[in-house]
Amino acid sequence: MYRDNWQELEQKLFLRTGTRVPVTLVRGKGALAWDDHNREYLDFVGGWAVNSLGHCPPVVVEALEKQAKTLIQASNQFYTIPQIELARLLVENSCLDRVYFCNSGAEANEGAVKLARRYGKLRLNGAYKVITTYSSFHGRTLAMTAATGQSKFQEPYIPLPDGFVNVDYNSVEAIKQATDEQTCGVILEPIQGEGGVNVPYDDYLGKIQSWCREKGILFILDEIQTGIGRTGTLFAYEQYNVEPDIMTLAKGLGSGVPIGALLAKEEFSLFSPGDHGSTFGGNPLVCAAAHAAVKYIIDNGIPARVRQVGEYFMTKLENLKQKFEFITQVRGRGLLIALEFDREIADEMVRACIDKGLLVNKVKPATIRFMPPLIITEKEVDKAISILQDVLAEKVRS
Ligand SMILES: Cc1ncc(COP(=O)(O)O)c(C=O)c1O
């Protein structure tokens, strides 16, 4: 009855939280997606940096099919093999020792803050405050809204949970000044994603890590957007020569299925049985899919490929910047890239790209963001660039 009226129906049925663009996606394959009128799009949004291996990657589909016929859900009062296999893969390929699985990024960060508070209680005389940065994004739960240093997300919900201090990003001094005897940790995104793809200066993370070590507080990295190959190494921390005490993952970890993870070094793995938990966390179905995705990414050297194609993409975007003076900056790492304009035309750009068959994301009023699948080819990048070029040229003429 409503077949052609999905968007109208959505307006009636949903709480008004986010805004959507007028495209109803019904299927996808690799970097391509199709809408309910069978229009084809090149998808450079990638489920918001989630579809690491593109839409419906065969390895993930196979793992899901196999696991769906074997065991879909079991409670965490039992051992289940897919989550143990995924934990082993993550531990063997990172600097962390122990894992806790959950269902989303916000939930992973909640776990990280709870673990930091356990550390504060047990080792720092009850210290409980966590320092985070402006323009960060850590999720939408109440505590993560307090952690997220963006007033537009915070204001509707004040008063927010206590214990979070937001300071300037990319400033070591700001973190030093905010640290006091009640501080138990610092949480940073190696590159801020939702804040506009903000890349810090090279030794920022190193200096913060040194400060945390000096003060005996936890150095926590939120790699929910940057992790699992997105920036050209399996984890972004590898590029900055640091090792987090705690790290959170979600998004690309499942290559399309909802999963989050909290990883910690042995000495900070201070939860005791009963301290934390989740019904669905570590669900066999999603863990089997995530294991297949991460194994494929590691075995096929996908992060190195991301570096290559990411540089190719950035060079092409820089060429566009030379041609169109209203592009002010191209920034990013690997396949997490933003294009900034000197005016607030991101909405307009997104719509114009849709009309020409390219899906991109507005991350700020004057900035669009690209998070294509990690398996994108140079040919697909060329196609996206050609569409962008047409859209920008039309903008000049208008
Ligand atoms: C860095 C970072 N942390 C946390 C989150 C929240 O993840 P989720 O939406 O899965 O709760 C996001 C989502 O965009 C993110 O980019």
mmCIF file of C-alpha atoms and ligand atoms in Angstrom:
data_model
loop_
_atom_site.group_PDB
_atom_site.id
_atom_site.type_symbol
_atom_site.label_atom_id
_atom_site.label_comp_id
_atom_site.label_asym_id
_atom_site.label_seq_id
_atom_site.Cartn_x
_atom_site.Cartn_y
_atom_site.Cartn_z
ATOM 1 C CA MET A 1 0.000 0.000 0.000
ATOM 2 C CA TYR A 2 2.784 2.429 0.895
ATOM 3 C CA ARG A 3 5.283 0.990 -1.549
ATOM 4 C CA ASP A 4 6.198 4.306 -3.135
ATOM 5 C CA ASN A 5 5.649 6.445 -0.077
ATOM 6 C CA TRP A 6 8.366 5.290 2.283
ATOM 7 C CA GLN A 7 9.625 8.792 2.966
ATOM 8 C CA GLU A 8 6.140 10.140 3.693
ATOM 9 C CA LEU A 9 5.439 7.203 5.961
ATOM 10 C CA GLU A 10 8.704 7.746 7.822
ATOM 11 C CA GLN A 11 7.674 11.357 8.525
ATOM 12 C CA LYS A 12 4.521 10.072 10.215
ATOM 13 C CA LEU A 13 6.009 7.196 12.154
ATOM 14 C CA PHE A 14 9.332 8.289 13.560
ATOM 15 C CA LEU A 15 10.467 10.488 16.408
ATOM 16 C CA ARG A 16 12.238 13.409 14.766
ATOM 17 C CA THR A 17 15.869 12.807 15.663
ATOM 18 C CA GLY A 18 18.216 13.042 12.681
ATOM 19 C CA THR A 19 17.560 14.380 9.208
ATOM 20 C CA ARG A 20 17.665 12.135 6.170
ATOM 21 C CA VAL A 21 18.404 12.898 2.544
ATOM 22 C CA PRO A 22 15.639 11.946 0.088
ATOM 23 C CA VAL A 23 16.978 8.538 -0.937
ATOM 24 C CA THR A 24 15.458 5.211 0.114
ATOM 25 C CA LEU A 25 18.167 2.584 -0.206
ATOM 26 C CA VAL A 26 17.027 -0.963 -0.826
ATOM 27 C CA ARG A 27 20.111 -2.921 -1.857
ATOM 28 C CA GLY A 28 23.844 -2.655 -2.317
ATOM 29 C CA LYS A 29 26.861 -4.469 -3.719
ATOM 30 C CA GLY A 30 30.443 -3.377 -3.093
ATOM 31 C CA ALA A 31 30.673 0.397 -3.447
ATOM 32 C CA LEU A 32 27.312 0.618 -5.228
ATOM 33 C CA ALA A 33 23.812 1.017 -3.796
ATOM 34 C CA TRP A 34 20.370 1.207 -5.391
ATOM 35 C CA ASP A 35 17.233 3.047 -4.287
ATOM 36 C CA ASP A 36 13.581 1.967 -4.446
ATOM 37 C CA HIS A 37 13.354 3.269 -8.025
ATOM 38 C CA ASN A 38 16.400 1.187 -8.980
ATOM 39 C CA ARG A 39 18.596 4.259 -9.355
ATOM 40 C CA GLU A 40 22.270 3.424 -8.902
ATOM 41 C CA TYR A 41 24.594 5.368 -6.602
ATOM 42 C CA LEU A 42 28.283 5.258 -5.862
ATOM 43 C CA ASP A 43 28.252 5.097 -2.075
ATOM 44 C CA PHE A 44 30.948 7.243 -0.422
ATOM 45 C CA VAL A 45 29.045 7.380 2.885
ATOM 46 C CA GLY A 46 29.540 3.674 3.540
ATOM 47 C CA GLY A 47 26.923 3.392 6.281
ATOM 48 C CA TRP A 48 28.843 6.191 8.135
ATOM 49 C CA ALA A 49 32.257 4.513 7.939
ATOM 50 C CA VAL A 50 30.751 1.122 8.738
ATOM 51 C CA ASN A 51 30.714 -0.855 5.484
ATOM 52 C CA SER A 52 34.461 -1.560 5.474
ATOM 53 C CA LEU A 53 34.180 -4.177 2.756
ATOM 54 C CA GLY A 54 31.320 -2.514 0.888
ATOM 55 C CA HIS A 55 27.709 -3.601 0.721
ATOM 56 C CA CYS A 56 26.959 -7.280 1.298
ATOM 57 C CA PRO A 57 30.583 -8.495 1.110
ATOM 58 C CA PRO A 58 30.637 -12.221 0.253
ATOM 59 C CA VAL A 59 32.880 -13.154 3.232
ATOM 60 C CA VAL A 60 30.486 -11.497 5.675
ATOM 61 C CA VAL A 61 27.371 -12.862 3.967
ATOM 62 C CA GLU A 62 28.853 -16.378 4.047
ATOM 63 C CA ALA A 63 29.784 -16.091 7.721
ATOM 64 C CA LEU A 64 26.292 -14.794 8.556
ATOM 65 C CA GLU A 65 24.591 -17.576 6.598
ATOM 66 C CA LYS A 66 26.702 -20.254 8.242
ATOM 67 C CA GLN A 67 26.314 -18.851 11.759
ATOM 68 C CA ALA A 68 22.572 -18.203 11.308
ATOM 69 C CA LYS A 69 22.124 -21.915 10.683
ATOM 70 C CA THR A 70 24.293 -22.834 13.670
ATOM 71 C CA LEU A 71 23.682 -20.552 16.680
ATOM 72 C CA ILE A 72 22.239 -17.037 16.529
ATOM 73 C CA GLN A 73 22.135 -15.993 20.170
ATOM 74 C CA ALA A 74 23.241 -17.426 23.483
ATOM 75 C CA SER A 75 23.489 -15.609 26.767
ATOM 76 C CA ASN A 76 26.858 -14.625 28.140
ATOM 77 C CA GLN A 77 26.433 -17.122 30.938
ATOM 78 C CA PHE A 78 27.803 -19.560 28.339
ATOM 79 C CA TYR A 79 31.025 -19.635 26.329
ATOM 80 C CA THR A 80 30.446 -19.146 22.598
ATOM 81 C CA ILE A 81 33.133 -19.723 19.990
ATOM 82 C CA PRO A 82 32.674 -16.810 17.497
ATOM 83 C CA GLN A 83 33.226 -14.168 20.200
ATOM 84 C CA ILE A 84 36.317 -15.950 21.506
ATOM 85 C CA GLU A 85 37.732 -16.211 17.979
ATOM 86 C CA LEU A 86 37.066 -12.515 17.345
ATOM 87 C CA ALA A 87 38.639 -11.536 20.679
ATOM 88 C CA ARG A 88 41.741 -13.570 19.857
ATOM 89 C CA LEU A 89 42.043 -11.915 16.431
ATOM 90 C CA LEU A 90 41.772 -8.416 17.938
ATOM 91 C CA VAL A 91 44.198 -9.115 20.774
ATOM 92 C CA GLU A 92 46.753 -10.756 18.455
ATOM 93 C CA ASN A 93 46.654 -7.757 16.157
ATOM 94 C CA SER A 94 46.631 -4.881 18.661
ATOM 95 C CA CYS A 95 48.571 -3.724 21.706
ATOM 96 C CA LEU A 96 45.636 -4.594 24.001
ATOM 97 C CA ASP A 97 45.154 -7.784 25.991
ATOM 98 C CA ARG A 98 41.503 -8.199 26.889
ATOM 99 C CA VAL A 99 38.180 -7.554 25.173
ATOM 100 C CA TYR A 100 34.568 -6.825 26.100
ATOM 101 C CA PHE A 101 31.962 -6.911 23.317
ATOM 102 C CA CYS A 102 28.868 -4.704 23.121
ATOM 103 C CA ASN A 103 26.528 -3.411 20.425
ATOM 104 C CA SER A 104 27.530 0.115 19.450
ATOM 105 C CA GLY A 105 30.163 2.795 19.740
ATOM 106 C CA ALA A 106 28.433 4.722 22.510
ATOM 107 C CA GLU A 107 28.144 1.548 24.523
ATOM 108 C CA ALA A 108 31.827 0.750 24.032
ATOM 109 C CA ASN A 109 32.730 4.226 25.309
ATOM 110 C CA GLU A 110 30.371 3.865 28.281
ATOM 111 C CA GLY A 111 32.286 0.703 29.133
ATOM 112 C CA ALA A 112 35.591 2.547 28.759
ATOM 113 C CA VAL A 113 34.464 5.255 31.191
ATOM 114 C CA LYS A 114 33.184 2.662 33.667
ATOM 115 C CA LEU A 115 36.524 0.857 33.463
ATOM 116 C CA ALA A 116 38.374 4.158 33.960
ATOM 117 C CA ARG A 117 36.228 4.807 37.044
ATOM 118 C CA ARG A 118 37.043 1.342 38.392
ATOM 119 C CA TYR A 119 40.703 2.253 37.930
ATOM 120 C CA GLY A 120 40.118 5.586 39.680
ATOM 121 C CA LYS A 121 38.401 3.885 42.598
ATOM 122 C CA LEU A 122 40.943 1.120 42.988
ATOM 123 C CA ARG A 123 44.176 2.961 42.209
ATOM 124 C CA LEU A 124 43.632 6.742 42.359
ATOM 125 C CA ASN A 125 41.719 7.417 45.579
ATOM 126 C CA GLY A 126 38.355 7.592 43.844
ATOM 127 C CA ALA A 127 39.350 9.840 40.921
ATOM 128 C CA TYR A 128 36.476 9.759 38.426
ATOM 129 C CA LYS A 129 36.782 12.625 35.945
ATOM 130 C CA VAL A 130 37.521 12.014 32.297
ATOM 131 C CA ILE A 131 38.925 14.710 30.023
ATOM 132 C CA THR A 132 37.621 14.875 26.452
ATOM 133 C CA THR A 133 37.912 17.496 23.717
ATOM 134 C CA TYR A 134 35.736 20.035 21.950
ATOM 135 C CA SER A 135 34.453 18.914 18.538
ATOM 136 C CA SER A 136 34.802 15.305 19.658
ATOM 137 C CA PHE A 137 32.067 12.744 19.203
ATOM 138 C CA HIS A 138 31.706 9.771 21.530
ATOM 139 C CA GLY A 139 28.037 8.780 21.182
ATOM 140 C CA ARG A 140 24.498 9.688 22.205
ATOM 141 C CA THR A 141 23.872 8.138 25.608
ATOM 142 C CA LEU A 142 23.605 10.713 28.383
ATOM 143 C CA ALA A 143 27.145 10.115 29.622
ATOM 144 C CA MET A 144 28.549 10.128 26.093
ATOM 145 C CA THR A 145 26.655 13.348 25.369
ATOM 146 C CA ALA A 146 28.560 14.829 28.320
ATOM 147 C CA ALA A 147 31.800 13.367 26.942
ATOM 148 C CA THR A 148 31.105 14.731 23.459
ATOM 149 C CA GLY A 149 32.476 18.267 23.443
ATOM 150 C CA GLN A 150 29.812 19.844 21.230
ATOM 151 C CA SER A 151 27.258 22.153 22.834
ATOM 152 C CA LYS A 152 24.621 21.495 20.147
ATOM 153 C CA PHE A 153 24.356 17.902 21.393
ATOM 154 C CA GLN A 154 24.599 18.819 25.067
ATOM 155 C CA GLU A 155 22.278 21.802 25.482
ATOM 156 C CA PRO A 156 18.922 19.985 25.034
ATOM 157 C CA TYR A 157 19.812 17.586 27.861
ATOM 158 C CA ILE A 158 21.388 19.739 30.547
ATOM 159 C CA PRO A 159 21.945 18.776 33.362
ATOM 160 C CA LEU A 160 24.285 16.094 32.076
ATOM 161 C CA PRO A 161 26.058 13.408 34.118
ATOM 162 C CA ASP A 162 28.959 14.746 36.109
ATOM 163 C CA GLY A 163 32.577 13.763 35.592
ATOM 164 C CA PHE A 164 33.454 14.993 32.094
ATOM 165 C CA VAL A 165 35.676 17.955 31.309
ATOM 166 C CA ASN A 166 35.743 19.194 27.701
ATOM 167 C CA VAL A 167 38.875 21.061 26.561
ATOM 168 C CA ASP A 168 40.429 22.279 23.282
ATOM 169 C CA TYR A 169 41.497 19.593 20.809
ATOM 170 C CA ASN A 170 45.086 19.555 19.621
ATOM 171 C CA SER A 171 46.271 21.387 22.739
ATOM 172 C CA VAL A 172 48.487 19.506 25.171
ATOM 173 C CA GLU A 173 48.402 22.489 27.510
ATOM 174 C CA ALA A 174 44.588 22.377 27.720
ATOM 175 C CA ILE A 175 44.693 18.760 28.879
ATOM 176 C CA LYS A 176 47.485 19.493 31.351
ATOM 177 C CA GLN A 177 45.526 22.373 32.849
ATOM 178 C CA ALA A 178 42.330 20.340 33.139
ATOM 179 C CA THR A 179 44.048 17.466 34.966
ATOM 180 C CA ASP A 180 43.602 17.396 38.732
ATOM 181 C CA GLU A 181 43.608 14.801 41.508
ATOM 182 C CA GLN A 182 40.099 13.717 40.502
ATOM 183 C CA THR A 183 41.092 12.892 36.913
ATOM 184 C CA CYS A 184 41.240 9.194 36.030
ATOM 185 C CA GLY A 185 41.695 9.386 32.251
ATOM 186 C CA VAL A 186 41.685 11.195 28.926
ATOM 187 C CA ILE A 187 39.601 10.032 25.929
ATOM 188 C CA LEU A 188 40.588 11.143 22.443
ATOM 189 C CA GLU A 189 39.718 10.258 18.881
ATOM 190 C CA PRO A 190 43.061 9.935 17.031
ATOM 191 C CA ILE A 191 41.373 11.895 14.238
ATOM 192 C CA GLN A 192 38.068 13.580 15.064
ATOM 193 C CA GLY A 193 35.472 12.182 12.686
ATOM 194 C CA GLU A 194 32.063 13.736 13.355
ATOM 195 C CA GLY A 195 33.765 16.982 14.410
ATOM 196 C CA GLY A 196 34.772 17.480 10.767
ATOM 197 C CA VAL A 197 37.725 15.117 10.140
ATOM 198 C CA ASN A 198 40.217 17.032 12.276
ATOM 199 C CA VAL A 199 43.728 15.621 12.046
ATOM 200 C CA PRO A 200 45.937 16.546 15.033
ATOM 201 C CA TYR A 201 49.538 17.667 14.691
ATOM 202 C CA ASP A 202 51.937 14.719 14.564
ATOM 203 C CA ASP A 203 53.121 14.432 18.161
ATOM 204 C CA TYR A 204 49.879 15.508 19.885
ATOM 205 C CA LEU A 205 48.873 11.963 20.825
ATOM 206 C CA GLY A 206 52.442 11.108 21.879
ATOM 207 C CA LYS A 207 52.568 14.112 24.184
ATOM 208 C CA ILE A 208 49.190 13.299 25.716
ATOM 209 C CA GLN A 209 50.280 9.703 26.240
ATOM 210 C CA SER A 210 53.431 10.930 28.051
ATOM 211 C CA TRP A 211 51.329 13.241 30.209
ATOM 212 C CA CYS A 212 48.943 10.417 31.116
ATOM 213 C CA ARG A 213 51.864 8.147 32.036
ATOM 214 C CA GLU A 214 53.443 10.922 34.119
ATOM 215 C CA LYS A 215 50.205 11.487 36.031
ATOM 216 C CA GLY A 216 49.249 7.816 36.250
ATOM 217 C CA ILE A 217 45.939 8.410 34.454
ATOM 218 C CA LEU A 218 44.486 6.356 31.600
ATOM 219 C CA PHE A 219 45.195 7.149 27.964
ATOM 220 C CA ILE A 220 42.019 6.060 26.155
ATOM 221 C CA LEU A 221 41.575 6.120 22.390
ATOM 222 C CA ASP A 222 38.169 6.101 20.756
ATOM 223 C CA GLU A 223 38.967 4.333 17.477
ATOM 224 C CA ILE A 224 35.320 3.771 16.668
ATOM 225 C CA GLN A 225 35.605 5.713 13.423
ATOM 226 C CA THR A 226 39.371 5.471 12.778
ATOM 227 C CA GLY A 227 39.875 1.778 13.609
ATOM 228 C CA ILE A 228 39.853 -1.362 11.435
ATOM 229 C CA GLY A 229 41.864 0.026 8.550
ATOM 230 C CA ARG A 230 39.957 3.261 7.922
ATOM 231 C CA THR A 231 42.997 5.555 8.162
ATOM 232 C CA GLY A 232 45.486 3.230 6.472
ATOM 233 C CA THR A 233 46.706 1.093 9.383
ATOM 234 C CA LEU A 234 44.607 -1.436 11.265
ATOM 235 C CA PHE A 235 44.385 1.079 14.130
ATOM 236 C CA ALA A 236 45.173 4.778 13.785
ATOM 237 C CA TYR A 237 47.322 4.727 16.958
ATOM 238 C CA GLU A 238 49.979 2.790 14.991
ATOM 239 C CA GLN A 239 50.651 5.907 12.881
ATOM 240 C CA TYR A 240 51.243 8.064 15.933
ATOM 241 C CA ASN A 241 53.614 5.727 17.763
ATOM 242 C CA VAL A 242 51.436 5.441 20.846
ATOM 243 C CA GLU A 243 49.748 2.581 22.679
ATOM 244 C CA PRO A 244 46.412 3.259 24.363
ATOM 245 C CA ASP A 245 45.680 1.741 27.758
ATOM 246 C CA ILE A 246 42.073 1.310 26.639
ATOM 247 C CA MET A 247 40.656 1.426 23.100
ATOM 248 C CA THR A 248 37.093 1.371 21.805
ATOM 249 C CA LEU A 249 35.899 0.057 18.434
ATOM 250 C CA ALA A 250 32.564 -0.224 16.595
ATOM 251 C CA LYS A 251 31.547 0.948 13.071
ATOM 252 C CA GLY A 252 33.930 -0.843 10.652
ATOM 253 C CA LEU A 253 34.533 -3.710 13.071
ATOM 254 C CA GLY A 254 31.453 -5.556 11.846
ATOM 255 C CA SER A 255 31.596 -4.339 8.231
ATOM 256 C CA GLY A 256 27.853 -3.701 8.426
ATOM 257 C CA VAL A 257 26.629 -5.633 11.452
ATOM 258 C CA PRO A 258 26.136 -3.777 14.759
ATOM 259 C CA ILE A 259 28.969 -4.491 17.157
ATOM 260 C CA GLY A 260 31.148 -2.520 19.555
ATOM 261 C CA ALA A 261 34.224 -3.521 21.518
ATOM 262 C CA LEU A 262 36.211 -2.270 24.458
ATOM 263 C CA LEU A 263 39.819 -3.423 24.682
ATOM 264 C CA ALA A 264 42.187 -2.923 27.602
ATOM 265 C CA LYS A 265 45.759 -3.655 28.590
ATOM 266 C CA GLU A 266 46.087 -6.405 31.173
ATOM 267 C CA GLU A 267 47.039 -4.075 34.033
ATOM 268 C CA PHE A 268 43.937 -1.931 33.493
ATOM 269 C CA SER A 269 41.502 -4.827 33.004
ATOM 270 C CA LEU A 270 39.957 -4.151 36.389
ATOM 271 C CA PHE A 271 36.348 -5.269 35.998
ATOM 272 C CA SER A 272 35.227 -8.029 38.351
ATOM 273 C CA PRO A 273 32.362 -10.401 37.505
ATOM 274 C CA GLY A 274 29.092 -8.464 37.752
ATOM 275 C CA ASP A 275 30.657 -5.022 37.143
ATOM 276 C CA HIS A 276 29.407 -4.739 33.559
ATOM 277 C CA GLY A 277 27.456 -6.741 30.993
ATOM 278 C CA SER A 278 25.096 -6.915 28.025
ATOM 279 C CA THR A 279 22.459 -9.323 26.702
ATOM 280 C CA PHE A 280 23.455 -9.041 23.058
ATOM 281 C CA GLY A 281 27.132 -8.100 23.454
ATOM 282 C CA GLY A 282 29.278 -10.742 21.773
ATOM 283 C CA ASN A 283 26.286 -12.263 20.007
ATOM 284 C CA PRO A 284 27.518 -15.240 17.922
ATOM 285 C CA LEU A 285 25.927 -13.992 14.694
ATOM 286 C CA VAL A 286 27.580 -10.546 14.724
ATOM 287 C CA CYS A 287 30.868 -11.897 16.068
ATOM 288 C CA ALA A 288 31.068 -14.448 13.247
ATOM 289 C CA ALA A 289 30.485 -11.642 10.725
ATOM 290 C CA ALA A 290 32.990 -9.312 12.395
ATOM 291 C CA HIS A 291 35.580 -12.083 12.591
ATOM 292 C CA ALA A 292 35.186 -12.786 8.876
ATOM 293 C CA ALA A 293 35.475 -9.068 8.057
ATOM 294 C CA VAL A 294 38.506 -8.324 10.243
ATOM 295 C CA LYS A 295 40.302 -11.498 9.114
ATOM 296 C CA TYR A 296 39.718 -10.546 5.484
ATOM 297 C CA ILE A 297 41.025 -7.025 6.128
ATOM 298 C CA ILE A 298 44.183 -8.344 7.793
ATOM 299 C CA ASP A 299 44.846 -11.275 5.440
ATOM 300 C CA ASN A 300 44.426 -9.148 2.329
ATOM 301 C CA GLY A 301 46.543 -6.195 3.454
ATOM 302 C CA ILE A 302 43.558 -3.861 3.117
ATOM 303 C CA PRO A 303 45.034 -1.077 5.330
ATOM 304 C CA ALA A 304 48.010 -0.675 2.940
ATOM 305 C CA ARG A 305 45.570 -0.529 0.047
ATOM 306 C CA VAL A 306 43.615 2.163 1.939
ATOM 307 C CA ARG A 307 46.789 4.264 2.181
ATOM 308 C CA GLN A 308 47.353 3.932 -1.559
ATOM 309 C CA VAL A 309 43.842 4.691 -2.750
ATOM 310 C CA GLY A 310 43.366 7.321 -0.015
ATOM 311 C CA GLU A 311 46.432 9.230 -1.261
ATOM 312 C CA TYR A 312 45.177 8.924 -4.827
ATOM 313 C CA PHE A 313 41.785 10.316 -3.765
ATOM 314 C CA MET A 314 43.336 13.178 -1.763
ATOM 315 C CA THR A 315 45.557 14.157 -4.722
ATOM 316 C CA LYS A 316 42.520 14.290 -6.999
ATOM 317 C CA LEU A 317 40.631 16.372 -4.435
ATOM 318 C CA GLU A 318 43.627 18.725 -4.157
ATOM 319 C CA ASN A 319 43.417 19.149 -7.942
ATOM 320 C CA LEU A 320 39.770 20.156 -7.557
ATOM 321 C CA LYS A 321 40.818 22.625 -4.873
ATOM 322 C CA GLN A 322 43.210 24.256 -7.367
ATOM 323 C CA LYS A 323 40.327 24.646 -9.831
ATOM 324 C CA PHE A 324 37.607 25.859 -7.475
ATOM 325 C CA GLU A 325 38.632 28.694 -5.194
ATOM 326 C CA PHE A 326 35.686 28.184 -2.836
ATOM 327 C CA ILE A 327 37.237 24.873 -1.684
ATOM 328 C CA THR A 328 39.369 25.901 1.291
ATOM 329 C CA GLN A 329 40.780 22.590 2.505
ATOM 330 C CA VAL A 330 41.173 18.893 1.781
ATOM 331 C CA ARG A 331 42.002 16.967 4.935
ATOM 332 C CA GLY A 332 42.023 13.444 6.308
ATOM 333 C CA ARG A 333 43.951 10.187 6.397
ATOM 334 C CA GLY A 334 43.390 6.993 4.469
ATOM 335 C CA LEU A 335 39.744 6.871 3.496
ATOM 336 C CA LEU A 336 38.421 9.329 6.078
ATOM 337 C CA ILE A 337 38.489 12.554 4.127
ATOM 338 C CA ALA A 338 36.773 15.955 4.240
ATOM 339 C CA LEU A 339 36.396 18.762 1.759
ATOM 340 C CA GLU A 340 35.778 22.191 3.260
ATOM 341 C CA PHE A 341 34.234 25.174 1.511
ATOM 342 C CA ASP A 342 34.427 28.869 2.313
ATOM 343 C CA ARG A 343 30.615 28.975 2.636
ATOM 344 C CA GLU A 344 27.819 26.809 4.020
ATOM 345 C CA ILE A 345 26.988 24.763 0.935
ATOM 346 C CA ALA A 346 27.335 21.208 2.269
ATOM 347 C CA ASP A 347 23.582 20.478 2.078
ATOM 348 C CA GLU A 348 23.435 21.772 -1.452
ATOM 349 C CA MET A 349 26.499 19.727 -2.439
ATOM 350 C CA VAL A 350 25.065 16.542 -0.964
ATOM 351 C CA ARG A 351 21.781 17.008 -2.894
ATOM 352 C CA ALA A 352 23.563 17.853 -6.146
ATOM 353 C CA CYS A 353 25.814 14.783 -5.798
ATOM 354 C CA ILE A 354 22.754 12.592 -5.169
ATOM 355 C CA ASP A 355 21.200 13.878 -8.398
ATOM 356 C CA LYS A 356 24.293 12.719 -10.255
ATOM 357 C CA GLY A 357 24.513 9.340 -8.500
ATOM 358 C CA LEU A 358 27.079 9.942 -5.740
ATOM 359 C CA LEU A 359 26.347 9.606 -2.015
ATOM 360 C CA VAL A 360 28.423 11.836 0.280
ATOM 361 C CA ASN A 361 27.944 13.060 3.844
ATOM 362 C CA LYS A 362 27.507 16.570 5.230
ATOM 363 C CA VAL A 363 29.625 16.593 8.382
ATOM 364 C CA LYS A 364 29.396 20.359 9.023
ATOM 365 C CA PRO A 365 27.500 23.157 7.287
ATOM 366 C CA ALA A 366 30.526 23.982 5.120
ATOM 367 C CA THR A 367 32.149 20.526 5.010
ATOM 368 C CA ILE A 368 31.397 17.266 3.244
ATOM 369 C CA ARG A 369 32.951 13.960 4.268
ATOM 370 C CA PHE A 370 33.875 10.808 2.352
ATOM 371 C CA MET A 371 33.976 7.375 4.022
ATOM 372 C CA PRO A 372 33.855 4.942 1.090
ATOM 373 C CA PRO A 373 34.391 1.221 1.592
ATOM 374 C CA LEU A 374 38.021 0.279 2.156
ATOM 375 C CA ILE A 375 37.955 -1.831 -1.013
ATOM 376 C CA ILE A 376 37.198 1.151 -3.271
ATOM 377 C CA THR A 377 39.139 1.201 -6.557
ATOM 378 C CA GLU A 378 40.931 4.081 -8.296
ATOM 379 C CA LYS A 379 38.355 3.775 -11.069
ATOM 380 C CA GLU A 380 35.524 4.347 -8.577
ATOM 381 C CA VAL A 381 37.427 7.302 -7.109
ATOM 382 C CA ASP A 382 37.755 8.733 -10.642
ATOM 383 C CA LYS A 383 34.003 8.415 -11.101
ATOM 384 C CA ALA A 384 33.335 10.216 -7.803
ATOM 385 C CA ILE A 385 35.796 12.966 -8.732
ATOM 386 C CA SER A 386 34.166 13.424 -12.111
ATOM 387 C CA ILE A 387 30.734 13.829 -10.455
ATOM 388 C CA LEU A 388 32.162 16.251 -7.888
ATOM 389 C CA GLN A 389 33.816 18.240 -10.654
ATOM 390 C CA ASP A 390 30.484 18.546 -12.514
ATOM 391 C CA VAL A 391 28.661 19.568 -9.344
ATOM 392 C CA LEU A 392 31.308 22.176 -8.478
ATOM 393 C CA ALA A 393 31.317 23.550 -12.024
ATOM 394 C CA GLU A 394 27.525 23.928 -11.882
ATOM 395 C CA LYS A 395 27.906 25.756 -8.585
ATOM 396 C CA VAL A 396 30.287 28.223 -10.249
ATOM 397 C CA ARG A 397 27.790 28.821 -13.052
ATOM 398 C CA SER A 398 24.811 29.291 -10.710
HETATM 399 C C1 LIG B 1 34.497 8.426 17.234
HETATM 400 C C2 LIG B 1 33.108 7.943 17.527
HETATM 401 N N1 LIG B 1 32.822 7.494 18.754
HETATM 402 C C3 LIG B 1 31.598 7.035 19.076
HETATM 403 C C4 LIG B 1 30.584 7.050 18.143
HETATM 404 C C5 LIG B 1 29.211 6.531 18.527
HETATM 405 O O1 LIG B 1 29.003 5.313 17.907
HETATM 406 P P1 LIG B 1 27.511 4.727 17.796
HETATM 407 O O2 LIG B 1 26.750 5.627 16.889
HETATM 408 O O3 LIG B 1 27.715 3.344 17.238
HETATM 409 O O4 LIG B 1 26.970 4.699 19.176
HETATM 410 C C6 LIG B 1 30.829 7.539 16.859
HETATM 411 C C7 LIG B 1 29.756 7.603 15.862
HETATM 412 O O5 LIG B 1 29.805 8.330 14.904
HETATM 413 C C8 LIG B 1 32.126 7.991 16.544
HETATM 414 O O6 LIG B 1 32.419 8.475 15.327
#
